[in-house]
Amino acid sequence: MSIGSPLKPASARAAAAQLHGLRANLAWAFALLACSRKSAATPLWRARLRLAIGAAVAVAIIAASMAVLDAPAVSAAQHAPESMIMVFEYVTGFGKSVWFLLPIVVALALIACLATPSLSRMSRGVLAALTVRLGFLFFAIGLPGLVFTIAKRLVGRARPFVEGGAGPLVYRPLGWNVEYSSLPSGHAVDAFAAAMAIGTLWPRTRPLMWTYAVVIAVSRVVLTAHFPSDVMVGGLVGALGALLVRDWYAARRLAFVLGADGRVRSWPGPSFARLKRVAGQLIAP
């Protein structure tokens, strides 16, 4: 077929069907996220009360850290063994949200492009459940990081040794300067948001994910990029941000359900065997 010749009718129909399927998938996704119908189950106030109490205790611990722990901790980190510093310099790079968000975006794009109306009802249900969960992970990890990337530059706390000392009380608010953006730690926000989000969907991953988050937080102090209170605040707001997104989903019965006791639990998702079967259908010629 020459460059200027029109598409054959069969090819044109196939292209139109693919475009229609993509538009339908995108419309469904936006409609699902915009859904405002809330669950008639027990209100979230009990879960919110537990969160508020936990947050208040954490704030008290963080305040004590600022007063007695920050300066000695970063001063001691200066004398850490070189081998330890090398390990944490490598590890700390895995604390950014891009390691989670990029694969999620790629997966959502593939689902939007490959899913067609010709798929079986079971396959469409599996893809719908997967899309909801991927969307939850994207917002639960991405939103806390975005909000506090801006907030830390407005707070303006100096990083350790920026002005020649380990003083934790040096601030330049509204400076929008990376050297004065220590509070909270962005790596800790991302790592703890990811640990909370993934752990709420798949509880068996919690030991691994919380270990990951703690190691990332420790790396920021060992490398004297942050004070201990910076990573504590980052961990707190990252985890709370992910929980707020979870509660938004639970109120709409998306991926989570609110029990009569006020606790939020995840809906059972599609099994790996079903995901593998649907993936085979999507890539089949």
mmCIF file of N, CA and C in Angstrom, residues 25-140:
data_model
loop_
_atom_site.group_PDB
_atom_site.id
_atom_site.type_symbol
_atom_site.label_atom_id
_atom_site.label_comp_id
_atom_site.label_asym_id
_atom_site.label_seq_id
_atom_site.Cartn_x
_atom_site.Cartn_y
_atom_site.Cartn_z
ATOM 1 N N ASN A 25 -12.032 2.758 28.096
ATOM 2 C CA ASN A 25 -11.250 2.436 29.293
ATOM 3 C C ASN A 25 -10.892 3.683 30.086
ATOM 4 N N LEU A 26 -10.482 4.745 29.383
ATOM 5 C CA LEU A 26 -10.134 5.989 30.068
ATOM 6 C C LEU A 26 -11.360 6.617 30.722
ATOM 7 N N ALA A 27 -12.492 6.598 30.021
ATOM 8 C CA ALA A 27 -13.718 7.164 30.579
ATOM 9 C C ALA A 27 -14.143 6.402 31.831
ATOM 10 N N TRP A 28 -14.012 5.080 31.778
ATOM 11 C CA TRP A 28 -14.361 4.265 32.946
ATOM 12 C C TRP A 28 -13.460 4.588 34.126
ATOM 13 N N ALA A 29 -12.168 4.740 33.877
ATOM 14 C CA ALA A 29 -11.226 5.013 34.961
ATOM 15 C C ALA A 29 -11.524 6.351 35.628
ATOM 16 N N PHE A 30 -11.771 7.392 34.812
ATOM 17 C CA PHE A 30 -12.062 8.706 35.387
ATOM 18 C C PHE A 30 -13.391 8.694 36.143
ATOM 19 N N ALA A 31 -14.377 7.996 35.608
ATOM 20 C CA ALA A 31 -15.669 7.925 36.287
ATOM 21 C C ALA A 31 -15.545 7.198 37.619
ATOM 22 N N LEU A 32 -14.716 6.166 37.649
ATOM 23 C CA LEU A 32 -14.529 5.397 38.872
ATOM 24 C C LEU A 32 -13.865 6.237 39.955
ATOM 25 N N LEU A 33 -12.818 6.978 39.581
ATOM 26 C CA LEU A 33 -12.117 7.802 40.564
ATOM 27 C C LEU A 33 -12.961 8.979 41.036
ATOM 28 N N ALA A 34 -13.878 9.433 40.178
ATOM 29 C CA ALA A 34 -14.722 10.571 40.542
ATOM 30 C C ALA A 34 -15.963 10.152 41.310
ATOM 31 N N CYS A 35 -16.103 8.851 41.516
ATOM 32 C CA CYS A 35 -17.302 8.343 42.178
ATOM 33 C C CYS A 35 -17.431 8.956 43.573
ATOM 34 N N SER A 36 -18.604 9.465 43.896
ATOM 35 C CA SER A 36 -18.805 10.105 45.195
ATOM 36 C C SER A 36 -19.751 9.313 46.086
ATOM 37 N N ARG A 37 -20.189 8.142 45.617
ATOM 38 C CA ARG A 37 -21.092 7.330 46.420
ATOM 39 C C ARG A 37 -20.315 6.692 47.557
ATOM 40 N N LYS A 38 -20.685 7.012 48.758
ATOM 41 C CA LYS A 38 -19.959 6.502 49.906
ATOM 42 C C LYS A 38 -20.677 5.293 50.502
ATOM 43 N N SER A 39 -19.912 4.510 51.228
ATOM 44 C CA SER A 39 -20.441 3.308 51.848
ATOM 45 C C SER A 39 -21.401 3.675 52.966
ATOM 46 N N ALA A 40 -22.390 2.816 53.147
ATOM 47 C CA ALA A 40 -23.339 3.024 54.229
ATOM 48 C C ALA A 40 -22.871 2.356 55.520
ATOM 49 N N ALA A 41 -21.659 1.832 55.503
ATOM 50 C CA ALA A 41 -21.135 1.134 56.671
ATOM 51 C C ALA A 41 -20.792 2.123 57.779
ATOM 52 N N THR A 42 -20.236 1.584 58.868
ATOM 53 C CA THR A 42 -19.866 2.405 60.012
ATOM 54 C C THR A 42 -18.957 3.548 59.594
ATOM 55 N N PRO A 43 -19.181 4.772 60.110
ATOM 56 C CA PRO A 43 -18.322 5.900 59.734
ATOM 57 C C PRO A 43 -16.865 5.638 60.096
ATOM 58 N N LEU A 44 -16.002 6.471 59.518
ATOM 59 C CA LEU A 44 -14.568 6.292 59.708
ATOM 60 C C LEU A 44 -14.047 6.954 60.983
ATOM 61 N N TRP A 45 -14.936 7.489 61.821
ATOM 62 C CA TRP A 45 -14.447 8.301 62.930
ATOM 63 C C TRP A 45 -13.602 7.491 63.912
ATOM 64 N N ARG A 46 -13.904 6.200 64.066
ATOM 65 C CA ARG A 46 -13.108 5.395 64.992
ATOM 66 C C ARG A 46 -11.678 5.237 64.488
ATOM 67 N N ALA A 47 -11.562 4.937 63.198
ATOM 68 C CA ALA A 47 -10.221 4.810 62.619
ATOM 69 C C ALA A 47 -9.485 6.141 62.688
ATOM 70 N N ARG A 48 -10.200 7.230 62.421
ATOM 71 C CA ARG A 48 -9.574 8.550 62.463
ATOM 72 C C ARG A 48 -9.128 8.897 63.888
ATOM 73 N N LEU A 49 -9.923 8.497 64.884
ATOM 74 C CA LEU A 49 -9.551 8.773 66.272
ATOM 75 C C LEU A 49 -8.270 8.043 66.644
ATOM 76 N N ARG A 50 -8.167 6.778 66.230
ATOM 77 C CA ARG A 50 -6.941 6.030 66.504
ATOM 78 C C ARG A 50 -5.738 6.682 65.824
ATOM 79 N N LEU A 51 -5.948 7.151 64.596
ATOM 80 C CA LEU A 51 -4.867 7.834 63.888
ATOM 81 C C LEU A 51 -4.456 9.107 64.617
ATOM 82 N N ALA A 52 -5.450 9.865 65.088
ATOM 83 C CA ALA A 52 -5.149 11.126 65.769
ATOM 84 C C ALA A 52 -4.353 10.881 67.051
ATOM 85 N N ILE A 53 -4.738 9.855 67.812
ATOM 86 C CA ILE A 53 -4.010 9.545 69.047
ATOM 87 C C ILE A 53 -2.578 9.124 68.733
ATOM 88 N N GLY A 54 -2.439 8.254 67.740
ATOM 89 C CA GLY A 54 -1.098 7.826 67.342
ATOM 90 C C GLY A 54 -0.246 8.977 66.852
ATOM 91 N N ALA A 55 -0.861 9.886 66.082
ATOM 92 C CA ALA A 55 -0.121 11.038 65.574
ATOM 93 C C ALA A 55 0.314 11.956 66.710
ATOM 94 N N ALA A 56 -0.552 12.134 67.715
ATOM 95 C CA ALA A 56 -0.197 12.994 68.847
ATOM 96 C C ALA A 56 0.996 12.425 69.611
ATOM 97 N N VAL A 57 1.007 11.118 69.814
ATOM 98 C CA VAL A 57 2.143 10.485 70.491
ATOM 99 C C VAL A 57 3.411 10.655 69.664
ATOM 100 N N ALA A 58 3.283 10.466 68.339
ATOM 101 C CA ALA A 58 4.449 10.606 67.462
ATOM 102 C C ALA A 58 4.992 12.026 67.486
ATOM 103 N N VAL A 59 4.110 13.015 67.511
ATOM 104 C CA VAL A 59 4.549 14.410 67.548
ATOM 105 C C VAL A 59 5.331 14.688 68.829
ATOM 106 N N ALA A 60 4.879 14.130 69.945
ATOM 107 C CA ALA A 60 5.605 14.320 71.208
ATOM 108 C C ALA A 60 7.004 13.709 71.133
ATOM 109 N N ILE A 61 7.106 12.530 70.534
ATOM 110 C CA ILE A 61 8.415 11.886 70.388
ATOM 111 C C ILE A 61 9.324 12.707 69.480
ATOM 112 N N ILE A 62 8.749 13.238 68.395
ATOM 113 C CA ILE A 62 9.541 14.043 67.460
ATOM 114 C C ILE A 62 10.042 15.320 68.131
ATOM 115 N N ALA A 63 9.188 15.948 68.938
ATOM 116 C CA ALA A 63 9.608 17.161 69.647
ATOM 117 C C ALA A 63 10.766 16.862 70.595
ATOM 118 N N ALA A 64 10.695 15.722 71.270
ATOM 119 C CA ALA A 64 11.801 15.338 72.153
ATOM 120 C C ALA A 64 13.070 15.078 71.356
ATOM 121 N N SER A 65 12.921 14.480 70.185
ATOM 122 C CA SER A 65 14.085 14.229 69.330
ATOM 123 C C SER A 65 14.752 15.528 68.914
ATOM 124 N N MET A 66 13.958 16.518 68.544
ATOM 125 C CA MET A 66 14.522 17.808 68.153
ATOM 126 C C MET A 66 15.333 18.420 69.287
ATOM 127 N N ALA A 67 14.868 18.209 70.514
ATOM 128 C CA ALA A 67 15.517 18.849 71.657
ATOM 129 C C ALA A 67 16.796 18.144 72.090
ATOM 130 N N VAL A 68 16.808 16.807 72.049
ATOM 131 C CA VAL A 68 17.934 16.097 72.670
ATOM 132 C C VAL A 68 18.689 15.156 71.741
ATOM 133 N N LEU A 69 18.148 14.812 70.579
ATOM 134 C CA LEU A 69 18.765 13.772 69.761
ATOM 135 C C LEU A 69 19.382 14.280 68.464
ATOM 136 N N ASP A 70 18.799 15.311 67.864
ATOM 137 C CA ASP A 70 19.196 15.705 66.511
ATOM 138 C C ASP A 70 20.681 16.031 66.392
ATOM 139 N N ALA A 71 21.153 16.976 67.177
ATOM 140 C CA ALA A 71 22.550 17.409 67.051
ATOM 141 C C ALA A 71 23.540 16.288 67.375
ATOM 142 N N PRO A 72 23.381 15.544 68.487
ATOM 143 C CA PRO A 72 24.332 14.452 68.753
ATOM 144 C C PRO A 72 24.318 13.366 67.678
ATOM 145 N N ALA A 73 23.144 13.080 67.108
ATOM 146 C CA ALA A 73 23.051 12.002 66.120
ATOM 147 C C ALA A 73 23.812 12.336 64.848
ATOM 148 N N VAL A 74 23.639 13.552 64.325
ATOM 149 C CA VAL A 74 24.336 13.887 63.082
ATOM 150 C C VAL A 74 25.826 14.111 63.329
ATOM 151 N N SER A 75 26.189 14.542 64.543
ATOM 152 C CA SER A 75 27.616 14.655 64.865
ATOM 153 C C SER A 75 28.262 13.276 64.901
ATOM 154 N N ALA A 76 27.550 12.296 65.461
ATOM 155 C CA ALA A 76 28.071 10.930 65.498
ATOM 156 C C ALA A 76 28.142 10.324 64.104
ATOM 157 N N ALA A 77 27.192 10.698 63.233
ATOM 158 C CA ALA A 77 27.179 10.148 61.876
ATOM 159 C C ALA A 77 28.425 10.546 61.095
ATOM 160 N N GLN A 78 29.027 11.671 61.457
ATOM 161 C CA GLN A 78 30.263 12.089 60.788
ATOM 162 C C GLN A 78 31.395 11.085 60.979
ATOM 163 N N HIS A 79 31.319 10.306 62.026
ATOM 164 C CA HIS A 79 32.390 9.360 62.342
ATOM 165 C C HIS A 79 32.007 7.921 61.982
ATOM 166 N N ALA A 80 30.964 7.765 61.175
ATOM 167 C CA ALA A 80 30.557 6.418 60.755
ATOM 168 C C ALA A 80 31.635 5.796 59.874
ATOM 169 N N PRO A 81 31.817 4.478 59.922
ATOM 170 C CA PRO A 81 32.823 3.819 59.080
ATOM 171 C C PRO A 81 32.562 4.069 57.599
ATOM 172 N N GLU A 82 33.623 4.158 56.843
ATOM 173 C CA GLU A 82 33.501 4.416 55.410
ATOM 174 C C GLU A 82 32.701 3.326 54.709
ATOM 175 N N SER A 83 32.866 2.080 55.139
ATOM 176 C CA SER A 83 32.113 0.985 54.517
ATOM 177 C C SER A 83 30.615 1.152 54.732
ATOM 178 N N MET A 84 30.215 1.612 55.920
ATOM 179 C CA MET A 84 28.803 1.850 56.191
ATOM 180 C C MET A 84 28.268 2.973 55.316
ATOM 181 N N ILE A 85 29.038 4.029 55.175
ATOM 182 C CA ILE A 85 28.608 5.154 54.350
ATOM 183 C C ILE A 85 28.428 4.725 52.900
ATOM 184 N N MET A 86 29.339 3.907 52.390
ATOM 185 C CA MET A 86 29.233 3.439 51.007
ATOM 186 C C MET A 86 27.967 2.614 50.802
ATOM 187 N N VAL A 87 27.650 1.756 51.765
ATOM 188 C CA VAL A 87 26.434 0.938 51.656
ATOM 189 C C VAL A 87 25.196 1.817 51.642
ATOM 190 N N PHE A 88 25.123 2.779 52.555
ATOM 191 C CA PHE A 88 23.940 3.623 52.634
ATOM 192 C C PHE A 88 23.848 4.593 51.456
ATOM 193 N N GLU A 89 24.970 4.993 50.890
ATOM 194 C CA GLU A 89 24.922 5.821 49.684
ATOM 195 C C GLU A 89 24.259 5.072 48.532
ATOM 196 N N TYR A 90 24.475 3.775 48.473
ATOM 197 C CA TYR A 90 23.828 2.961 47.440
ATOM 198 C C TYR A 90 22.354 2.734 47.773
ATOM 199 N N VAL A 91 22.082 2.410 49.028
ATOM 200 C CA VAL A 91 20.722 2.060 49.436
ATOM 201 C C VAL A 91 19.779 3.248 49.333
ATOM 202 N N THR A 92 20.250 4.437 49.698
ATOM 203 C CA THR A 92 19.352 5.589 49.805
ATOM 204 C C THR A 92 18.702 5.962 48.481
ATOM 205 N N GLY A 93 19.334 5.602 47.362
ATOM 206 C CA GLY A 93 18.744 5.908 46.064
ATOM 207 C C GLY A 93 17.436 5.209 45.802
ATOM 208 N N PHE A 94 17.165 4.127 46.541
ATOM 209 C CA PHE A 94 15.915 3.390 46.361
ATOM 210 C C PHE A 94 14.782 3.965 47.208
ATOM 211 N N GLY A 95 15.007 5.119 47.816
ATOM 212 C CA GLY A 95 13.979 5.725 48.642
ATOM 213 C C GLY A 95 13.093 6.713 47.920
ATOM 214 N N LYS A 96 13.256 6.863 46.620
ATOM 215 C CA LYS A 96 12.442 7.813 45.861
ATOM 216 C C LYS A 96 11.202 7.127 45.301
ATOM 217 N N SER A 97 10.124 7.882 45.228
ATOM 218 C CA SER A 97 8.842 7.317 44.800
ATOM 219 C C SER A 97 8.833 6.871 43.347
ATOM 220 N N VAL A 98 9.777 7.358 42.537
ATOM 221 C CA VAL A 98 9.784 6.997 41.122
ATOM 222 C C VAL A 98 9.935 5.494 40.933
ATOM 223 N N TRP A 99 10.584 4.807 41.853
ATOM 224 C CA TRP A 99 10.737 3.354 41.757
ATOM 225 C C TRP A 99 9.395 2.643 41.836
ATOM 226 N N PHE A 100 8.406 3.286 42.424
ATOM 227 C CA PHE A 100 7.067 2.712 42.498
ATOM 228 C C PHE A 100 6.130 3.317 41.449
ATOM 229 N N LEU A 101 6.192 4.637 41.291
ATOM 230 C CA LEU A 101 5.222 5.319 40.436
ATOM 231 C C LEU A 101 5.413 5.005 38.961
ATOM 232 N N LEU A 102 6.657 4.920 38.507
ATOM 233 C CA LEU A 102 6.887 4.659 37.084
ATOM 234 C C LEU A 102 6.336 3.303 36.651
ATOM 235 N N PRO A 103 6.621 2.200 37.361
ATOM 236 C CA PRO A 103 6.007 0.927 36.962
ATOM 237 C C PRO A 103 4.483 0.953 37.013
ATOM 238 N N ILE A 104 3.916 1.688 37.978
ATOM 239 C CA ILE A 104 2.457 1.779 38.068
ATOM 240 C C ILE A 104 1.888 2.480 36.840
ATOM 241 N N VAL A 105 2.500 3.590 36.439
ATOM 242 C CA VAL A 105 2.030 4.326 35.257
ATOM 243 C C VAL A 105 2.138 3.459 34.008
ATOM 244 N N VAL A 106 3.242 2.741 33.870
ATOM 245 C CA VAL A 106 3.415 1.861 32.706
ATOM 246 C C VAL A 106 2.337 0.786 32.694
ATOM 247 N N ALA A 107 2.062 0.184 33.844
ATOM 248 C CA ALA A 107 1.041 -0.861 33.918
ATOM 249 C C ALA A 107 -0.341 -0.318 33.575
ATOM 250 N N LEU A 108 -0.686 0.867 34.091
ATOM 251 C CA LEU A 108 -1.987 1.461 33.783
ATOM 252 C C LEU A 108 -2.105 1.804 32.302
ATOM 253 N N ALA A 109 -1.020 2.300 31.716
ATOM 254 C CA ALA A 109 -1.042 2.627 30.288
ATOM 255 C C ALA A 109 -1.231 1.369 29.448
ATOM 256 N N LEU A 110 -0.578 0.283 29.829
ATOM 257 C CA LEU A 110 -0.733 -0.975 29.091
ATOM 258 C C LEU A 110 -2.162 -1.495 29.190
ATOM 259 N N ILE A 111 -2.745 -1.408 30.376
ATOM 260 C CA ILE A 111 -4.130 -1.855 30.535
ATOM 261 C C ILE A 111 -5.064 -1.027 29.668
ATOM 262 N N ALA A 112 -4.872 0.299 29.674
ATOM 263 C CA ALA A 112 -5.735 1.178 28.883
ATOM 264 C C ALA A 112 -5.612 0.907 27.393
ATOM 265 N N CYS A 113 -4.418 0.574 26.941
ATOM 266 C CA CYS A 113 -4.193 0.377 25.504
ATOM 267 C C CYS A 113 -4.578 -1.020 25.029
ATOM 268 N N LEU A 114 -4.400 -2.031 25.873
ATOM 269 C CA LEU A 114 -4.583 -3.408 25.425
ATOM 270 C C LEU A 114 -5.963 -3.971 25.728
ATOM 271 N N ALA A 115 -6.634 -3.444 26.745
ATOM 272 C CA ALA A 115 -7.956 -3.972 27.080
ATOM 273 C C ALA A 115 -8.962 -3.605 25.998
ATOM 274 N N THR A 116 -9.760 -4.565 25.577
ATOM 275 C CA THR A 116 -10.760 -4.356 24.527
ATOM 276 C C THR A 116 -12.099 -4.914 24.990
ATOM 277 N N PRO A 117 -13.210 -4.450 24.380
ATOM 278 C CA PRO A 117 -14.534 -4.975 24.748
ATOM 279 C C PRO A 117 -14.696 -6.458 24.467
ATOM 280 N N SER A 118 -13.822 -7.035 23.655
ATOM 281 C CA SER A 118 -13.946 -8.454 23.315
ATOM 282 C C SER A 118 -13.480 -9.376 24.436
ATOM 283 N N LEU A 119 -12.856 -8.840 25.473
ATOM 284 C CA LEU A 119 -12.407 -9.667 26.589
ATOM 285 C C LEU A 119 -13.602 -10.258 27.329
ATOM 286 N N SER A 120 -13.378 -11.388 27.957
ATOM 287 C CA SER A 120 -14.445 -12.033 28.717
ATOM 288 C C SER A 120 -14.816 -11.188 29.935
ATOM 289 N N ARG A 121 -15.988 -11.481 30.484
ATOM 290 C CA ARG A 121 -16.445 -10.735 31.652
ATOM 291 C C ARG A 121 -15.487 -10.918 32.825
ATOM 292 N N MET A 122 -14.976 -12.135 32.988
ATOM 293 C CA MET A 122 -14.019 -12.395 34.059
ATOM 294 C C MET A 122 -12.755 -11.568 33.875
ATOM 295 N N SER A 123 -12.266 -11.497 32.640
ATOM 296 C CA SER A 123 -11.048 -10.736 32.374
ATOM 297 C C SER A 123 -11.259 -9.254 32.642
ATOM 298 N N ARG A 124 -12.410 -8.738 32.242
ATOM 299 C CA ARG A 124 -12.689 -7.320 32.503
ATOM 300 C C ARG A 124 -12.771 -7.046 34.002
ATOM 301 N N GLY A 125 -13.346 -7.986 34.752
ATOM 302 C CA GLY A 125 -13.414 -7.816 36.199
ATOM 303 C C GLY A 125 -12.042 -7.826 36.847
ATOM 304 N N VAL A 126 -11.172 -8.712 36.377
ATOM 305 C CA VAL A 126 -9.809 -8.770 36.904
ATOM 306 C C VAL A 126 -9.069 -7.470 36.617
ATOM 307 N N LEU A 127 -9.208 -6.960 35.391
ATOM 308 C CA LEU A 127 -8.530 -5.713 35.031
ATOM 309 C C LEU A 127 -9.086 -4.534 35.820
ATOM 310 N N ALA A 128 -10.401 -4.545 36.069
ATOM 311 C CA ALA A 128 -10.991 -3.468 36.867
ATOM 312 C C ALA A 128 -10.426 -3.477 38.286
ATOM 313 N N ALA A 129 -10.353 -4.668 38.891
ATOM 314 C CA ALA A 129 -9.803 -4.769 40.246
ATOM 315 C C ALA A 129 -8.340 -4.351 40.278
ATOM 316 N N LEU A 130 -7.582 -4.756 39.270
ATOM 317 C CA LEU A 130 -6.167 -4.386 39.213
ATOM 318 C C LEU A 130 -6.000 -2.882 39.022
ATOM 319 N N THR A 131 -6.833 -2.287 38.164
ATOM 320 C CA THR A 131 -6.745 -0.845 37.916
ATOM 321 C C THR A 131 -7.031 -0.046 39.179
ATOM 322 N N VAL A 132 -8.043 -0.456 39.936
ATOM 323 C CA VAL A 132 -8.370 0.234 41.184
ATOM 324 C C VAL A 132 -7.195 0.171 42.154
ATOM 325 N N ARG A 133 -6.573 -0.980 42.274
ATOM 326 C CA ARG A 133 -5.455 -1.130 43.203
ATOM 327 C C ARG A 133 -4.220 -0.362 42.756
ATOM 328 N N LEU A 134 -3.949 -0.378 41.467
ATOM 329 C CA LEU A 134 -2.819 0.407 40.966
ATOM 330 C C LEU A 134 -3.075 1.899 41.159
ATOM 331 N N GLY A 135 -4.316 2.326 40.932
ATOM 332 C CA GLY A 135 -4.654 3.727 41.161
ATOM 333 C C GLY A 135 -4.475 4.121 42.612
ATOM 334 N N PHE A 136 -4.891 3.236 43.516
ATOM 335 C CA PHE A 136 -4.687 3.514 44.940
ATOM 336 C C PHE A 136 -3.209 3.679 45.264
ATOM 337 N N LEU A 137 -2.380 2.764 44.780
ATOM 338 C CA LEU A 137 -0.947 2.852 45.054
ATOM 339 C C LEU A 137 -0.356 4.144 44.501
ATOM 340 N N PHE A 138 -0.790 4.533 43.308
ATOM 341 C CA PHE A 138 -0.254 5.756 42.698
ATOM 342 C C PHE A 138 -0.559 6.973 43.570
ATOM 343 N N PHE A 139 -1.803 7.116 43.992
ATOM 344 C CA PHE A 139 -2.175 8.294 44.777
ATOM 345 C C PHE A 139 -1.642 8.214 46.209
ATOM 346 N N ALA A 140 -1.651 7.020 46.807
ATOM 347 C CA ALA A 140 -1.191 6.889 48.189
ATOM 348 C C ALA A 140 0.300 7.150 48.319
#
